[in-house]
Amino acid sequence: MSARERMPASAAQLATEAETVIIGGGIMGLGIAYELGKRGRSDIHVIEQEYLTSGASGRNGGGVRMQWSTELNIRLMQESIEICRNFASELGINVWLRQGGYLFLIRSQQELSRLEQTVALQNRCGVPTRILTPQEALRVVPELNPSGFVAACYNPRDGVVFPWPFLWGYAHAASELGVHIHTYTKVTAIEVRGPHSFVVTTSKGTIRCERVINCAGAWSPAIAKLVGVELPNHPHRHEILATESLKPFLNPLVSVLSSGLYFSQSMRGEIVGGITVPDVDDGTVRLGSRLRFLEDMSAELLSVMPCLSSVRVLRQWAGPYDVSPDGLPILGEPDGIPGFYLVCGFVGHGFMMAPVIARHYAELLCGGARHPVFDRCRLSRFQDGSTEKEVMIIG
Amino acid sequence: MPNPDHPPSSAERSGGSDFHIEFEGRAVRARHGDTVASALIAAGVQVLSRSLKFHRPRSVFCLSGSCGSCLMRIDGQPNTRSCQVKAEPGLRCERQNAWPSADYDLLSAADAMFPLGMDHHTMFTSPRPLNRLMQKVVHQLGGLGRLPEVDAELASAASVVCQHVAVLVIGGGPAGLAAATEAATALGQTGRVLLLESQHSVGGSYLCHPELGRDRAHAALQLAQEAGVEILTGTAAFGFYREERHAAQPGAELGFVAAASDQVLYKLSADRYVYATGGAAQNLLFIDNDRPGVMSGRAVGRLLACHGIRVGEMPLVVGCDPFADELVSALRRSGQTVIHIDGTREKLTRALGGSWVEGAEVCDERGVHRTVRCDLIVIATPPAAASELLVQHGVTVELRQPGGFVGVADAQGQTNVPTVFVCGEVSGAMTAQDAADHGARVGLSAAQDRISEQARDAAARNIGQDQE
Amino acid sequence: MSEKCIVCPCEDVTLADVEQAIGLGYLDIDEVKRFTGLGTGSCQGKLCMVTTCQLLQTAQAADPQRVQRQPEAQRVPHPFTPRPPVVPVPLGVLAAGKGADRER
């Protein structure tokens, strides 16, 4: 029987009691479930409101990169990409990692001088990022419009993955370790009985547990509210398009930081990309499609790569970013509710960080080493003002 | 063995040739009114494309721009639906995704390697070096057409048109033409009626009726024009955007239809929307159901009606609705020996042959199989409603057999969205004549609904003025 | 040509692929679309979605426990989200819309 034949769609019953309830069956929730299970702590129920891949984990562009402006993120992503490289052989499912690099196009001298420092930092961390002249960049991607940029940052070891199989891979492996996954099940209430004592009510029944992990992404503020915690992160619609399939010609993911444009060519040959488009951002998760996105995206994409002008768009969709005020995630327990764990606020890069975050989170929960990310990303930083903004954020 | 010069798929047609198109370096005859696909079919070309992963040979299936079986590189543009491109003298067309050629594609080894289908999730996941190698191979073999030859003109040449009309009819088949005609007649000078048709000419399923099709389409078009309907052909509605407005939109309402032609992006809103988007041809499930020579009934009807092309000598027709019966009669009158099965009591189980159909296996109610010789398999079962735009507009759809996801509406065609009406096949499987009758009723009620709303608004304004 | 019953010709998804997804308990069209990739190719599901929904209708009827297992799943057949553009549209035409006559 192949691994694929044993993958679970949804567990039969919700237990009345468990050690851990994970809310959200995205890559974060499933990744943590798997890593906990691997450490022998598999008395876990994962509650997903729709199907696996229904949220941001199934709607993102699949970029994985080491080019960041903070050492913390650089180091985390170096580790995460290493996990991605081994994912297929460890979890038995292809995730189609292709390390074609990330090519950031720089449009002004000011931007260039800012990025020179971050490139130096990346180099100190062992990331082989280089600043390229337009001529050098054209050797990497000959189809670029040479008049559109003054320089570029290029790390050939960044890449893209196909996001969906990560979820099935983690879900399958976690299930084999004894984790229960419930799809199409909603959490409606959480009662805090005391420290490390919760009753979670779902549309499939109630369950008592010692630990609740909020991995609900864009829905995490709503979940936190169920225990009386106000989170500073908010959902933001991010749209993506995919074109018809072309023979492989584009190696790296190309991005323009100043407009938030990015695009890459998938293993199936489609050009997949997005761009920043303003939205209402009133706390509602919006997933509708807008023509305005197609217009902005097409215009910016063609300004960078005019030869795509007659290439047709096949579809557009939206996914929910989970935006934190400083662009860094929110992790750990909020004050006063021991046993309630946050894993949210990853903006648009939760997917690429999930493999490494899941690993360190499981370590933390099992009493192992406490990675510095947990101190850096605690919720209370927004009160005591110790934030440091990540600037290399797309979209 | 396929031989392009002496094709076993005998396609015949009356009349002489007018000009040539260039097919992979050789000249192929074409007639005015041909599409690239029809010219190639008439010339006996069997394989128009190779499938994405398995490199299985493919030819036309729907011939109406909805399926992806006839994608070719045309005039330097990859992945172009050859059934939707007018043949023009010297037009270059070539097949894609094959090596060394589409007729003898060695990459079709993938088809034999994965007899049940490609388990792309678990294939070659370990050991790591093998996994890396596999991913490199898949990457290199992936994708369909090569990058287009540069056409930087398009971006600067395209323009935007924003309009608001009284009634917007989407789809120029029997239902849409009749709805637009009735709506325009009822509205007279009080409001514009605009009709969008994605294909190069209106007519829709009329054009698939081998004998009367073109005359009926022509007559319906003439009536629409006389009634004052404005018609945009070659303009495909591609989305209803609920959250946005365009510059020419009155009032405060949100939402418009976006449509595109080769050069123009349209943003169109209306007091009433009539969706007459028809249906997409569907295939049946049987072994090798994608073999060249398996065509939809509408494609076969259209080839005969619009291009005078008779494909094969011995077609096997599957289907039992009035259209299937009419098609069988027409094919017999054209001189073909037709085998007709209903698809329910007697089912098609397998398409036999090589790069073109040479026979079929059918199975009766008792489970007895028999093999029939045929050189064309015609799937003449009803299409599935093209209800994508309806769903985007918020209209409730339900799955019917036959019919697909049809828009739910009352007898007047009104849906759960008060300004949205549906008619013809997108509201349920029906014949072209029934669709035209339905369209006429729905078009009239959409116009009347708009007229009475305006009367109510005018009365309300008068009362308001009196009170001041 | 090896024997195959093709459900989605654009992405070469076979009946065996769909049956395997159903066998794993993926009984919603959204799940089957993602697990098999059907409906994501050049026709965006116009040829395969209804057929697949009919297969799923039969599979759902054979699994009465699904209601308890997945309380939030849709009970009636539904299409997957029809993503715009419903027909392929060139980037160059869409780009013309940027900044032109924009309201909102």
Coordinates of C-alpha atoms in Angstrom, one line a residue, chain B residues 67-228:
Chain B
C67 CA -11.9 22.4 -23.8
G68 CA -8.1 22.4 -24.1
S69 CA -7.6 19.6 -26.7
C70 CA -6.7 21.7 -29.7
L71 CA -4.0 24.0 -28.2
M72 CA -1.4 24.8 -30.8
R73 CA 1.3 27.4 -31.4
I74 CA -0.3 29.8 -33.9
D75 CA 1.4 32.8 -35.4
G76 CA 4.1 32.6 -32.6
Q77 CA 1.5 32.4 -29.8
P78 CA 1.7 29.3 -27.7
N79 CA -1.3 27.4 -26.2
T80 CA -3.8 28.9 -28.7
R81 CA -7.2 27.2 -29.2
S82 CA -6.9 26.3 -32.9
C83 CA -10.7 26.0 -33.1
Q84 CA -11.1 29.7 -32.3
V85 CA -8.6 31.2 -34.7
K86 CA -9.7 32.2 -38.2
A87 CA -7.6 30.6 -40.9
E88 CA -5.8 33.3 -42.9
P89 CA -3.4 33.0 -45.9
G90 CA 0.1 32.0 -44.7
L91 CA -0.9 31.7 -41.0
R92 CA 1.8 29.6 -39.3
C93 CA 0.7 26.9 -37.0
E94 CA 2.6 24.1 -35.3
R95 CA 2.1 21.5 -32.6
Q96 CA 3.6 21.8 -29.1
N97 CA 5.0 19.7 -26.3
A98 CA 6.3 16.8 -28.4
W99 CA 9.8 15.5 -29.3
P100 CA 10.8 14.9 -32.0
S101 CA 7.4 15.5 -33.5
A102 CA 3.7 15.3 -32.5
D103 CA 3.2 12.4 -34.9
Y104 CA 6.0 10.4 -33.3
D105 CA 6.5 11.7 -29.8
L106 CA 9.0 9.7 -27.9
L107 CA 8.0 11.5 -24.7
S108 CA 4.7 9.5 -24.8
A109 CA 6.8 6.9 -23.1
A110 CA 5.5 8.6 -20.0
D111 CA 2.1 7.2 -20.9
A112 CA 3.4 3.6 -20.8
M113 CA 5.5 4.3 -17.7
F114 CA 2.4 5.3 -15.6
P115 CA -0.3 2.9 -16.7
L116 CA -2.8 3.9 -14.0
G117 CA -2.0 7.6 -13.8
M118 CA 0.9 9.6 -12.4
D119 CA 1.1 9.5 -8.6
H120 CA 3.0 12.8 -8.6
H121 CA 2.8 12.9 -4.8
T122 CA 4.8 9.7 -4.0
M123 CA 6.8 8.9 -7.1
F124 CA 10.5 8.7 -6.5
T125 CA 10.5 10.4 -3.1
S126 CA 13.6 8.6 -2.0
P127 CA 16.5 8.2 -1.9
R128 CA 17.4 11.9 -2.1
P129 CA 19.6 11.8 -5.2
L130 CA 16.9 10.0 -7.2
N131 CA 14.3 12.5 -6.0
R132 CA 16.5 15.4 -7.1
L133 CA 17.1 13.8 -10.5
M134 CA 13.4 13.1 -10.9
Q135 CA 12.5 16.7 -10.1
K136 CA 15.1 18.0 -12.6
V137 CA 13.6 15.7 -15.3
V138 CA 10.0 16.7 -14.5
H139 CA 11.0 20.4 -14.5
Q140 CA 12.7 20.1 -17.9
L141 CA 9.8 18.2 -19.4
G142 CA 7.1 20.4 -17.8
G143 CA 5.1 23.1 -19.4
L144 CA 3.2 23.3 -22.6
G145 CA 4.1 25.9 -25.2
R146 CA 7.3 27.9 -25.6
L147 CA 7.4 31.6 -24.8
P148 CA 5.6 33.7 -27.4
E149 CA 7.5 35.6 -30.0
V150 CA 7.6 39.1 -28.7
D151 CA 4.6 41.2 -29.3
A152 CA 5.2 44.3 -27.3
E153 CA 2.5 46.2 -29.2
L154 CA -0.4 44.6 -27.4
A155 CA 0.2 46.2 -24.0
S156 CA 0.2 49.7 -25.4
A157 CA -2.5 49.0 -28.0
A158 CA -5.2 47.6 -25.7
S159 CA -7.8 50.0 -24.4
V160 CA -10.6 50.1 -21.8
V161 CA -14.3 50.7 -22.4
C162 CA -16.7 51.3 -19.5
Q163 CA -20.4 51.2 -20.2
H164 CA -23.7 50.9 -18.4
V165 CA -26.7 49.6 -20.3
A166 CA -30.3 48.7 -19.5
V167 CA -30.0 45.0 -20.3
L168 CA -26.7 43.1 -20.8
V169 CA -27.1 39.7 -22.4
I170 CA -24.2 37.4 -22.1
G171 CA -24.1 34.7 -24.8
G172 CA -25.2 34.9 -28.4
G173 CA -26.7 31.5 -28.9
P174 CA -30.4 30.7 -29.5
A175 CA -31.4 31.8 -26.0
G176 CA -29.3 34.9 -25.9
L177 CA -30.2 36.2 -29.3
A178 CA -34.0 35.7 -28.6
A179 CA -33.7 37.3 -25.1
A180 CA -31.9 40.3 -26.5
T181 CA -34.3 40.7 -29.4
E182 CA -37.4 40.6 -27.0
A183 CA -35.7 42.9 -24.5
A184 CA -34.7 45.4 -27.1
T185 CA -38.2 45.4 -28.7
A186 CA -39.9 45.9 -25.3
L187 CA -37.5 48.7 -24.3
G188 CA -37.6 50.5 -27.6
Q189 CA -35.8 53.8 -27.2
T190 CA -35.9 53.7 -23.4
G191 CA -32.8 51.6 -22.9
R192 CA -29.8 49.9 -24.6
V193 CA -29.5 46.2 -25.0
L194 CA -26.0 44.9 -25.4
L195 CA -25.1 41.3 -26.2
L196 CA -21.7 39.7 -25.7
E197 CA -20.6 36.7 -27.8
S198 CA -17.2 35.1 -27.1
Q199 CA -16.9 33.4 -30.6
H200 CA -16.3 35.2 -33.8
S201 CA -19.9 34.9 -34.9
V202 CA -23.2 34.6 -33.0
G203 CA -25.4 31.4 -33.3
G204 CA -24.1 29.2 -30.5
S205 CA -25.7 25.8 -30.6
Y206 CA -27.7 26.7 -33.7
L207 CA -24.4 26.4 -35.6
C208 CA -24.1 22.8 -34.5
H209 CA -27.2 21.7 -36.3
P210 CA -25.9 20.2 -39.5
E211 CA -28.6 21.3 -41.9
L212 CA -30.7 24.2 -40.6
G213 CA -28.1 25.6 -38.2
R214 CA -26.6 28.4 -40.2
D215 CA -29.9 29.6 -41.6
R216 CA -31.5 29.7 -38.1
A217 CA -28.5 31.5 -36.7
H218 CA -28.6 34.0 -39.5
A219 CA -32.3 34.6 -39.0
A220 CA -32.0 35.1 -35.3
L221 CA -29.1 37.5 -35.8
Q222 CA -31.1 39.5 -38.3
L223 CA -34.1 39.8 -35.9
A224 CA -31.7 41.0 -33.1
Q225 CA -30.2 43.6 -35.3
E226 CA -33.6 44.9 -36.5
A227 CA -34.7 45.2 -32.9
G228 CA -31.7 47.4 -32.2

